[in-house]
Each structure stands twice: as C-alpha cells, then as structure tokens.
Short mmCIF file of C-alpha atoms in Angstrom, two decimals:
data_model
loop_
_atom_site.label_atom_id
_atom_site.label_comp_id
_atom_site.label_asym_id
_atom_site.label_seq_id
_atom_site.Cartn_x
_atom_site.Cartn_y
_atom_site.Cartn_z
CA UNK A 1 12.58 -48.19 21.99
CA UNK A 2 16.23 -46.29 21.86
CA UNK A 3 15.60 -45.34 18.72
CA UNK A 4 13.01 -43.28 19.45
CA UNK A 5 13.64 -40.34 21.16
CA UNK A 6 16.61 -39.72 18.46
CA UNK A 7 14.38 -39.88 15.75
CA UNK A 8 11.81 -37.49 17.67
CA UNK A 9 14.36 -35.23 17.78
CA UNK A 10 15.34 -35.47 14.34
CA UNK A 11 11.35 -34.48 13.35
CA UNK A 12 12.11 -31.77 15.86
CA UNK A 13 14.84 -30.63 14.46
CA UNK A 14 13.22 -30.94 10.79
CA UNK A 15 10.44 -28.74 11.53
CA UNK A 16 12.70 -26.69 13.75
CA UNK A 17 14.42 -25.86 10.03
CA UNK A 18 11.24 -25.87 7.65
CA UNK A 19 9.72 -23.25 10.55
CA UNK A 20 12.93 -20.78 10.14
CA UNK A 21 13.27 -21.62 6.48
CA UNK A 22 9.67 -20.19 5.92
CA UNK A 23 10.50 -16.80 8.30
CA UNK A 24 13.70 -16.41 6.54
CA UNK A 25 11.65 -16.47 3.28
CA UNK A 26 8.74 -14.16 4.96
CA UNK A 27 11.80 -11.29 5.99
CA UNK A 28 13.23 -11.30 2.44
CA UNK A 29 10.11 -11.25 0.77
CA UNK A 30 9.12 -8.22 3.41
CA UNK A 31 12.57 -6.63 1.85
CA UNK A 32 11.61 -7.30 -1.41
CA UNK A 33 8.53 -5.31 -1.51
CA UNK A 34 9.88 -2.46 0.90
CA UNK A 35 13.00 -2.08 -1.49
CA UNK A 36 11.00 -1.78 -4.74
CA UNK A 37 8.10 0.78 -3.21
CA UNK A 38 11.87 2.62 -2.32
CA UNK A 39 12.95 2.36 -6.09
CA UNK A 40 9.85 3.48 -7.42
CA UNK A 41 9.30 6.51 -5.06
CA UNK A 42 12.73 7.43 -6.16
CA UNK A 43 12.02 7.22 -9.46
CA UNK A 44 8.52 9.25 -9.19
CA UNK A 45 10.64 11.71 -6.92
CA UNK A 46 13.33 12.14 -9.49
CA UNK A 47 10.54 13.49 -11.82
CA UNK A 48 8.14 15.07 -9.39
CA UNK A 49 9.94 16.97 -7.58
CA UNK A 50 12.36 18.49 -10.23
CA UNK A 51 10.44 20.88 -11.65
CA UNK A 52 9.95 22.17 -7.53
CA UNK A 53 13.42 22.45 -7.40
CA UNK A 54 14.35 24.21 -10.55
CA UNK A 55 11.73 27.08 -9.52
CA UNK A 56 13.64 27.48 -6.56
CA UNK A 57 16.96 27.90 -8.13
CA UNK A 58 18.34 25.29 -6.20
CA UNK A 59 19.09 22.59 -8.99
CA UNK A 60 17.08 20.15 -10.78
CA UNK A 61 18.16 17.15 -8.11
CA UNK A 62 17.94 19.34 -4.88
CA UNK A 63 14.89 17.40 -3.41
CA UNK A 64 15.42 13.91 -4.88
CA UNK A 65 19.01 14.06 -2.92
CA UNK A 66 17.49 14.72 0.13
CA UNK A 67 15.17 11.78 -0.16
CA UNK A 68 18.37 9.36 -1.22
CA UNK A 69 19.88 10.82 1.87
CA UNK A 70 17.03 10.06 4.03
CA UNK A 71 15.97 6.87 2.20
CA UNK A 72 20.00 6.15 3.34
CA UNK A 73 19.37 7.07 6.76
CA UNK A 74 16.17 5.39 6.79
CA UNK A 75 17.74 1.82 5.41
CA UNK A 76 20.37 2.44 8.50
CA UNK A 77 17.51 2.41 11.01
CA UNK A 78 16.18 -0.06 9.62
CA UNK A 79 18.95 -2.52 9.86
CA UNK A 80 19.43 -1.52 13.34
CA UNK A 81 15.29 -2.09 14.74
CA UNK A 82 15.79 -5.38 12.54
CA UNK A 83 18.43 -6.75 15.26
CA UNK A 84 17.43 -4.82 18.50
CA UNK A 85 14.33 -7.39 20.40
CA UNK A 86 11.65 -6.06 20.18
CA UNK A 87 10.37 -6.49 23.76
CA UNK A 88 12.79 -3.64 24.34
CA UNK A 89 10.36 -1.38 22.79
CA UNK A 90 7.79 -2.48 25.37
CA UNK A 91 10.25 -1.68 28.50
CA UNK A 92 10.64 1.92 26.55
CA UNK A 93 7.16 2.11 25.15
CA UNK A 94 6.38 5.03 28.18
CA UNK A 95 9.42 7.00 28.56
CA UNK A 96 9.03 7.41 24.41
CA UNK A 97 5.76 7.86 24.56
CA UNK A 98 6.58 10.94 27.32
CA UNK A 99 9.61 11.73 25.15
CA UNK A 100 6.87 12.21 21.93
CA UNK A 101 4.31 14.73 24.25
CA UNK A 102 7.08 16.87 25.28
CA UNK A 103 8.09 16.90 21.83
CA UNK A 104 4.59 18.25 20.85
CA UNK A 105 4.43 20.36 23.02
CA UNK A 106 7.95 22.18 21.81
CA UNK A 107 6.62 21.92 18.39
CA UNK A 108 3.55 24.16 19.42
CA UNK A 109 5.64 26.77 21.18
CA UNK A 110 8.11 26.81 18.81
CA UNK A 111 7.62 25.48 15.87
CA UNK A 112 7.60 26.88 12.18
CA UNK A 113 4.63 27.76 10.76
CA UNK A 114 3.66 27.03 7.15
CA UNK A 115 0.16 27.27 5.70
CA UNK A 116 -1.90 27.59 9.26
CA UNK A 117 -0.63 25.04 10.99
CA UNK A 118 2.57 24.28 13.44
CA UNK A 119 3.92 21.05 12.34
CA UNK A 120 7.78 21.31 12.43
CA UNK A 121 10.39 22.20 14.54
CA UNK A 122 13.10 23.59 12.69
CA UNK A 123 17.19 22.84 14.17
CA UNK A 124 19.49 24.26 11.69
CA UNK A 125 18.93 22.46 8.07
CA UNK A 126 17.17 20.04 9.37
CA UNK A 127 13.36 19.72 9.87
CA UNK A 128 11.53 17.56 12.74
CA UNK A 129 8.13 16.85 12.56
CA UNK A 130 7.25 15.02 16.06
CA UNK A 131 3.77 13.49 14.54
CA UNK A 132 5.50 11.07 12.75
CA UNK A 133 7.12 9.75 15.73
CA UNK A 134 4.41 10.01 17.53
CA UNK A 135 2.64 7.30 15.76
CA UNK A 136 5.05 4.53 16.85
CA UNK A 137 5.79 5.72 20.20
CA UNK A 138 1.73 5.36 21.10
CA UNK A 139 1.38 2.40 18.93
CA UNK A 140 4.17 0.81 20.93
CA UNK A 141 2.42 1.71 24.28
CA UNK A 142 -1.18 1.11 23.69
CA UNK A 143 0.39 -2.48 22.48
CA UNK A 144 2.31 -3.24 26.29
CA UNK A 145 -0.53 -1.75 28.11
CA UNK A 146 -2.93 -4.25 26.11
CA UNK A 147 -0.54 -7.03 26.85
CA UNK A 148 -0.07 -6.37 30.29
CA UNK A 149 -3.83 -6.23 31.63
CA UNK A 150 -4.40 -9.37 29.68
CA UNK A 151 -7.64 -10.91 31.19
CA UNK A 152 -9.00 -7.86 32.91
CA UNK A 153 -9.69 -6.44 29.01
CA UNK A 154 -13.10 -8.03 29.74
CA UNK A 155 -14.16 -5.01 31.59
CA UNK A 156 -14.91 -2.28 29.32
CA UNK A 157 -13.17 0.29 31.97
CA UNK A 158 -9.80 -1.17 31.34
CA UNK A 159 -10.10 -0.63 27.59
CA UNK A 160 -11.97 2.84 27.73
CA UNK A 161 -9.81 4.22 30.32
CA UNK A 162 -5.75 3.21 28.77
CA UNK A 163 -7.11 3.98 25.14
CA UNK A 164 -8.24 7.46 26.42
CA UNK A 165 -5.53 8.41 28.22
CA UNK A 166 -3.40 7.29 25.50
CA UNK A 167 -4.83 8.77 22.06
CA UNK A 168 -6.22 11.68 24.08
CA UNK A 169 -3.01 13.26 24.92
CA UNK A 170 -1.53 12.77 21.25
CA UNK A 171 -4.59 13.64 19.81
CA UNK A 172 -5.34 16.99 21.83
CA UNK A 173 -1.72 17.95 20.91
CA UNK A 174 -2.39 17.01 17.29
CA UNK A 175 -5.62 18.97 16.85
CA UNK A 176 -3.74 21.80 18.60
CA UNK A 177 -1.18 22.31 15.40
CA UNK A 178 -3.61 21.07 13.75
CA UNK A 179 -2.27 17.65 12.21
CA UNK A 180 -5.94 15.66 11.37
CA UNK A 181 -4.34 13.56 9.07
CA UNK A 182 -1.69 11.90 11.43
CA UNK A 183 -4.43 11.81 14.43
CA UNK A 184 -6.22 9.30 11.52
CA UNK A 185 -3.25 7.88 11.45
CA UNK A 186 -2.73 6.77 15.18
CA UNK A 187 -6.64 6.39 15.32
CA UNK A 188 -7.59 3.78 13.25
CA UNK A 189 -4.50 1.17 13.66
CA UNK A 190 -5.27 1.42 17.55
CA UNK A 191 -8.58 -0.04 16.77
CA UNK A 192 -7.49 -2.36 14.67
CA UNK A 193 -4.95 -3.53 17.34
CA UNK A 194 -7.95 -3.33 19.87
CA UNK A 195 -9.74 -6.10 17.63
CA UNK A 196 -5.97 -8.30 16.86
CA UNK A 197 -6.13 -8.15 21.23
CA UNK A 198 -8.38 -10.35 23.67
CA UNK A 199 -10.55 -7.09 23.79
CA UNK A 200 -14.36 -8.12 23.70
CA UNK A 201 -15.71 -7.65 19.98
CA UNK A 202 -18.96 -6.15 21.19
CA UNK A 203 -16.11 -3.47 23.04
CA UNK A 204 -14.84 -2.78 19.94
CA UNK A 205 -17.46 -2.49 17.68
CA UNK A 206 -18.72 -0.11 20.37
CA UNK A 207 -15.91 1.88 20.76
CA UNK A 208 -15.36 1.76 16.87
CA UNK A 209 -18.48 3.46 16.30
CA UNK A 210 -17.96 5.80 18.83
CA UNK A 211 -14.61 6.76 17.45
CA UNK A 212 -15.80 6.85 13.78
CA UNK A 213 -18.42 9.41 15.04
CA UNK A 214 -16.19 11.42 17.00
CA UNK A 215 -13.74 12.21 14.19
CA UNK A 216 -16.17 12.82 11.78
CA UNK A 217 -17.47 15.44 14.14
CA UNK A 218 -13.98 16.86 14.64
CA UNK A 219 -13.56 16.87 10.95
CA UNK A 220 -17.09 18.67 10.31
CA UNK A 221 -15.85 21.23 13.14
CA UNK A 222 -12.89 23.19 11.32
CA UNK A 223 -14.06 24.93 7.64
CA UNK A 224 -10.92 23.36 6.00
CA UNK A 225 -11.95 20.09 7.19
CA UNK A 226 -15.66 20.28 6.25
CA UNK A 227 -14.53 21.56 2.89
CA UNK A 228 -12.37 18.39 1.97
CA UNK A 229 -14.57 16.27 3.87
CA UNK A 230 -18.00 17.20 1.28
CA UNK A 231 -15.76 18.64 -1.28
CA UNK A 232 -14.33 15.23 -2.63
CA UNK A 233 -18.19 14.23 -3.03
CA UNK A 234 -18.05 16.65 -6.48
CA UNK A 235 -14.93 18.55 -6.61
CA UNK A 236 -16.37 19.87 -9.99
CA UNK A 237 -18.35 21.67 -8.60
CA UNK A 238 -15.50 23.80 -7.00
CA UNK A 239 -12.64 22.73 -9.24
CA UNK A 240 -10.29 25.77 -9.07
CA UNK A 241 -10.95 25.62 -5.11
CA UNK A 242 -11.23 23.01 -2.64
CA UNK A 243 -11.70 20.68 -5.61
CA UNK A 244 -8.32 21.36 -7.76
CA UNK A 245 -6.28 18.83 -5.70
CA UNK A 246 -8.43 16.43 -6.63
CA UNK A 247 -9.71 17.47 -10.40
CA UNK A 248 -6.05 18.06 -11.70
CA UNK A 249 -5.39 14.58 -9.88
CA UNK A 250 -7.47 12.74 -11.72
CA UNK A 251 -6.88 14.18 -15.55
CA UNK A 252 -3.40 13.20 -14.50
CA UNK A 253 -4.49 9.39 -14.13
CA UNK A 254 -6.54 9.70 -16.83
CA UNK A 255 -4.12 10.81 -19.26
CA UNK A 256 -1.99 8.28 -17.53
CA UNK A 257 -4.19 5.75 -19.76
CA UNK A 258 -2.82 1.71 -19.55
CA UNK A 259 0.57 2.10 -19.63
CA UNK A 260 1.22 5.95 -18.83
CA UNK A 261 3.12 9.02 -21.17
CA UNK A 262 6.65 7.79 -20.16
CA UNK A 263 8.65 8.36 -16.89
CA UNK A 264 9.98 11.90 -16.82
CA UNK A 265 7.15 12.93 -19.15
CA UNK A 266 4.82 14.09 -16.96
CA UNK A 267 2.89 17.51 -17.61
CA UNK A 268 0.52 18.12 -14.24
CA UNK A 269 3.98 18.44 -12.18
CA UNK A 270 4.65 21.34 -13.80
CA UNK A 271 2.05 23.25 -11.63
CA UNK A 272 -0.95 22.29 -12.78
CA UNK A 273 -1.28 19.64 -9.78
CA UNK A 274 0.34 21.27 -6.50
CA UNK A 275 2.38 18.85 -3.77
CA UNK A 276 2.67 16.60 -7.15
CA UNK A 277 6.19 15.15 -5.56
CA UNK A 278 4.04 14.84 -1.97
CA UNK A 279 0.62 14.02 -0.91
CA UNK A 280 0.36 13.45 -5.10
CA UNK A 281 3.16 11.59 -5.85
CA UNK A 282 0.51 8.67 -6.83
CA UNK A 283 -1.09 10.51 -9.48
CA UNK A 284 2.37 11.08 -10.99
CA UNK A 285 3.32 7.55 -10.97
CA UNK A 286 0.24 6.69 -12.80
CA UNK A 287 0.32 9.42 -15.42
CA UNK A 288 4.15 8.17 -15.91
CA UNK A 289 3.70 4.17 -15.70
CA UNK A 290 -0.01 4.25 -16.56
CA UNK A 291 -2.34 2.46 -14.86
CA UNK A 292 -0.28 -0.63 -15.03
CA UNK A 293 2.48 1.08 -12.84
CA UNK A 294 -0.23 2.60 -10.37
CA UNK A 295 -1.66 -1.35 -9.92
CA UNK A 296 2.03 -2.21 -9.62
CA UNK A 297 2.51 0.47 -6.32
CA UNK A 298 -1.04 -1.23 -4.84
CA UNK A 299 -0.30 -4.73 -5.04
CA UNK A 300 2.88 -4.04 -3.29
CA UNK A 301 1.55 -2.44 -0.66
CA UNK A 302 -1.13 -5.63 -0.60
CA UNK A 303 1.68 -7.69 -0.28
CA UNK A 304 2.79 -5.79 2.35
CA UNK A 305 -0.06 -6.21 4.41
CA UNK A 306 -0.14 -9.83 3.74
CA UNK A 307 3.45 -10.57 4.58
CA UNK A 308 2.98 -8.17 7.71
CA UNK A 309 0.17 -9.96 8.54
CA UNK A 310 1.71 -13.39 8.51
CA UNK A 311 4.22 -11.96 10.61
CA UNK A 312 2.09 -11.12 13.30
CA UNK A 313 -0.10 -13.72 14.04
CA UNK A 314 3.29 -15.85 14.56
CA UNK A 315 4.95 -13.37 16.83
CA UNK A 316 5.99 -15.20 19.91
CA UNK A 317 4.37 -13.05 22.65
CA UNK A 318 1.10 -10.93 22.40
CA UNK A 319 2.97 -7.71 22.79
CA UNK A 320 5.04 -9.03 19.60
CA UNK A 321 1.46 -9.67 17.85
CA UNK A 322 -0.44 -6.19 18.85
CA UNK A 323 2.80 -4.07 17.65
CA UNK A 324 2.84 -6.04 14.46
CA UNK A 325 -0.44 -5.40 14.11
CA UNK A 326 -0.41 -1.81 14.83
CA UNK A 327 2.60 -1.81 12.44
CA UNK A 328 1.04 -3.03 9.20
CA UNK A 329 -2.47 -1.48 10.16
CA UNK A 330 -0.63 2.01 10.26
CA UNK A 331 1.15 1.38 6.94
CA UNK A 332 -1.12 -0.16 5.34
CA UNK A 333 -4.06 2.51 6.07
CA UNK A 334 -1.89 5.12 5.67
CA UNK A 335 -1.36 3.91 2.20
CA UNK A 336 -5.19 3.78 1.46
CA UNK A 337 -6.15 6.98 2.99
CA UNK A 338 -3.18 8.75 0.15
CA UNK A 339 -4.29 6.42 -2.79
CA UNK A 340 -7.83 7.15 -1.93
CA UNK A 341 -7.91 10.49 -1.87
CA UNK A 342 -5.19 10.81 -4.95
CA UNK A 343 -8.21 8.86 -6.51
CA UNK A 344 -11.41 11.01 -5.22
CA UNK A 345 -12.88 8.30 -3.26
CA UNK A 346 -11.49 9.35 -0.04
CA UNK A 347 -11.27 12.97 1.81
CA UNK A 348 -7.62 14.56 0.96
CA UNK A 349 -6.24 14.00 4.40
CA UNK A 350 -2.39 15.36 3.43
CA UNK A 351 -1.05 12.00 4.59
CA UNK A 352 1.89 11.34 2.15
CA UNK A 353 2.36 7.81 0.81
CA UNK A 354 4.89 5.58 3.04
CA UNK A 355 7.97 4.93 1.75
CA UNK A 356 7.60 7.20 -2.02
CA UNK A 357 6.46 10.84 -1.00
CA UNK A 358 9.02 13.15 -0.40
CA UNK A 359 9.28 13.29 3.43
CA UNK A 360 12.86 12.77 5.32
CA UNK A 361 11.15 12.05 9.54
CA UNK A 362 8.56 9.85 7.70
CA UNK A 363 11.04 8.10 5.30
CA UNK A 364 13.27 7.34 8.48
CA UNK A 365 10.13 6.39 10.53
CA UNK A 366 8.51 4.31 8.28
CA UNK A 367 11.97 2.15 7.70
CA UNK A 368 12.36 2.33 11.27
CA UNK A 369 8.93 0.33 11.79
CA UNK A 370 9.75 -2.35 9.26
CA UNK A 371 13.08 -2.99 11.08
CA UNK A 372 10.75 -3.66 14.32
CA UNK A 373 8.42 -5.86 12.24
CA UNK A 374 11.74 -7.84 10.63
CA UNK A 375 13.29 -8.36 13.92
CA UNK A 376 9.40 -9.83 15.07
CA UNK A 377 9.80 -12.07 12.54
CA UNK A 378 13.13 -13.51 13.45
CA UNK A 379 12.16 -13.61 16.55
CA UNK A 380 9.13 -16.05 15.59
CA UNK A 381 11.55 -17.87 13.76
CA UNK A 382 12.94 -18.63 17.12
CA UNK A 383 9.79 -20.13 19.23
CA UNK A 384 7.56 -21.45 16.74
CA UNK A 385 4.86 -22.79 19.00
CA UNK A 386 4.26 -19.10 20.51
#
C-alpha cells in the first residue's frame, strides 16, 4: 500500500512528460511550416517584385529588402507574443480594440489615398495600414466577451447584441475607406469562433445565414464590387477589364505546367499580370515551381490549419480556445479567399496571401498572431486536463 501513491505519481509524472513532449513537437512543427511559407514568399518576392522595382529606378532588390526587413521584424514579434500569456491579451482585448477604432478613424481623415480608397496612414517612410490590426484586436475581444458570458450565450440577445457592437464598428469604419476584403476577413473567423464557443448551433447557423446575406448585399451595392463579384463567373468575357486579373492569372498557372518554367523565369511579372509580387504572388509561384510548388504552398497552409487546430482544442481556458480559433480561422481563410481568387473560383477580394505577399503591417501581424498561438500551446503544455 506505500508503494502506491509513488508509483501514481510516477504515471503522473510520465504522462506529465509524453503531454509536453507532444506540445513541444506541435510548436516546432507550427515553426516548421511558418518558416518555409517565409522562405518561399521570399523566394517568389525576390522574382516578383523585381521587375516593380527596376521600373521605378530604385534597384532590382528595393522591395524584396523591405520584406526581409519586415519578415525580421515580424520573426521579433513573434518571439515576443510566443512568451507573453496569452490571457494578457484578454485583460487588453478592449483598450486595443478602442486603440484600433481611433486608429480608423485617423486613417479616414488622414490617410493617403491610392486607387479610391483610404487605407494607409503614412508617418515618414513608413506605411500603417490599421485594418490589419484591426483583425486581431476584434478577434481578441469578441473571444473574452464570448468567454466571459459563458452560459447566458443561450439567449440569442447576448450573441446578437456583443457580435454587433463588435464587427459593426470595425466594419462601418472599413466600408468607409472602403477595405471589403479585410471586413471578410474579421467576418468569417468570428463565425467560425461563434460555432468553436458554447453558442447554440441553431444561433449560428442563423446568424451565419444572415451574415452571408448581408455581405453579399454589401458586395452587390458598390460597382467595383458587383463587377468582381459576377466578373470571376467568365472573366473572358471582359478579359482586358474586370477580367485581366484573373485571365493573365491563370495562363500564368497554366504555363506553369507540373513542375513550372524555373524560379526567376517568370514572364507574366513583367506586366502582363499587375500586383504579380501582391494579391498574385500565387500565380507566380506556380508558373515558377509548377503546379508541384503551388500544391507545396497549399498543403502547408493545410498543415497549418491542422496544427492550429490541435492547438486549440487543448488550450487550457475557453478564452485560450476561441482566440486560437479565431487565429487559424483568420489565416487559414485568408489564405483560401487569395488562392481562390488567384485561381478564378473565388471573387478577387485584394486580400494578399499571409506570410508570402509583399506587405510589411501584415507580415508583422500575421507573425505576431502565430507568436499568440505558440505561447497557447505552451501554455497547454502546462495544464493538460484543461
């Protein structure tokens, strides 16, 4: 009988070990795929964009710098989320979430301009786009104010009323610049968070469909939207308008073939397919690499989504779980909303693709997010049965 509390604790102990030996392997794995989506956006930037930068007289590595600068910056934050707790996101989920409006709001008074819309807020050489932020700042809230009613999620007003007040604000301020794409962005994952929750299914289903049907109507209400919204159903039929994006994109893939024309080679970045080292990075990665390079870039980001997902559902607190969640959902869609409409089977949103189109506040977000998701991890590493 004296024996057996120590050898109780030894099984404790064992499992104890096997339990962080598994989230040790789940974070490195996580790194693993983040660091080689890095190294190939690098390399599809290094090609992309040079032909940009030569026909600005700036230099043939101008943009591709930037990006190692802000991939740099972005590794930095990531290290950092990856050791601050997470739950201190939830104790700062509102004043960022108040830092983000004011933030959109600046951006609309004075912010740059480029191509209709007021996006950026320009301080000396470098550019701040506040969207980007935006999407884990409101992530991070919607997640504490889910955790913290808990039970009373059974009535429908304290789910309608928080997820309102929440996305509304962002989202007027969004459709003010107008940023569609990002408003997607915030959208969807907070649904997908409503369903990860103790949120009634029939609630969400409901409030699914009533979401899907109010951004299709907001899409359907601005020309520019409608145009990408029908025009990807047969952008022959307007191929040197609203369907070139998409037409040049996908004689790009095709000529792409099984294993591509040869990194560097590419010909549709030299004008023939515009944002090529942006929104259309994709399109250059699979005329490069062929389409064994372009299934390369999707099972990572598959693998992302399972690893991300594994992480979540052993987070040791539901606010842990719902910012995973909201996490990997925004990554992950994100990721199929570019591919898709790089491929014609989704509206061109101008999202860019996480972690490989040129974009320094997205870059640095995006890296920012997977520190919060590594340091979840570590923390399940430390309560197991949560």
């Amino acid at each position: 009988m004296t024996d057996v509390a120590p050898r109780t604790e030894v099984r404790h102990a064992r499992t104890a070990q096997r339990i962080r030996a598994a989230g040790a392997r789940r974070s490195v794995f996580l790194g693993v795929v983040v660091a080689m989506l890095l190294t190939i956006g690098l390399g599809a930037m290094l090609s992309a964009s040079s032909v940009v930068s030569i026909r600005a007289s700036s230099g043939q590595f101008e943009l591709f710098t930037k990006q190692l600068m802000w991939v740099g910056l972005g590794l930095a934050a990531l290290v950092v989320a990856s050791f601050v707790p997470y739950r201190t996101w939830r104790r700062l989920a509102l004043p960022l979430y108040a830092l983000t409006i004011v933030g959109l709001v600046v951006t609309l008074i004075i912010g740059d301009a480029r191509g209709g819309a007021t996006r950026w807020i320009v301080v000396g050489p470098i550019t701040i786009q506040v969207a980007e932020f935006a999407k884990f700042s409101t992530l991070a809230l919607l997640a504490a104010v889910l955790t913290k009613k808990g039970a009373l999620l059974e009535d429908l007003r304290h789910v309608f009323v928080p997820l309102v007040a929440i996305i509304g604000v962002v989202g007027v301020l969004l459709l003010a610049q107008p940023d569609f794409g990002n408003l997607l962005l915030i959208v969807a994952p907070a649904f997908v968070m409503l369903a990860a929750s103790t949120v009634p299914l029939r609630f969400v289903f409901g409030l699914g469909a009533t979401g899907i049907l109010a951004m299709t109507a907001l899409a359907m209400s601005a020309p520019y939207r409608k145009a990408r919204l029908l025009g990807f159903l047969d952008p022959f039929a307007n191929a040197q308008g609203s369907g070139l994006q998409a037409v040049q994109s996908m004689v790009a893939l095709g000529t792409g073939g099984f294993f591509g024309v040869g990194l560097g080679q590419s010909r549709a970045r030299w004008s023939w397919l515009p944002n090529a080292h942006t929104d259309f990075i994709f399109a250059i990665i699979g005329e490069e690499t062929g389409f064994a390079g372009a299934a390369m870039v999707i099972t990572l980001f598959a693998l992302l989504a399972g690893v991300g997902v594994s992480i979540a559902f052993r987070a040791p607190d539901g606010f842990g779980r719902l910012l995973a969640v909201g996490i990997v959902a925004w990554l992950t869609i994100q990721a199929l909303v570019n591919i898709g409409g790089v491929v014609a089977v989704l509206p061109i949103t101008g999202v860019p693709l996480p972690f490989i189109s040129n974009g320094g506040n997205a870059m640095l977000v995006n890296l920012f997010a997977i520190g919060v998701l590594l340091n979840i991890s570590r923390a399940s590493d430390l309560t197991p049965e949560a």
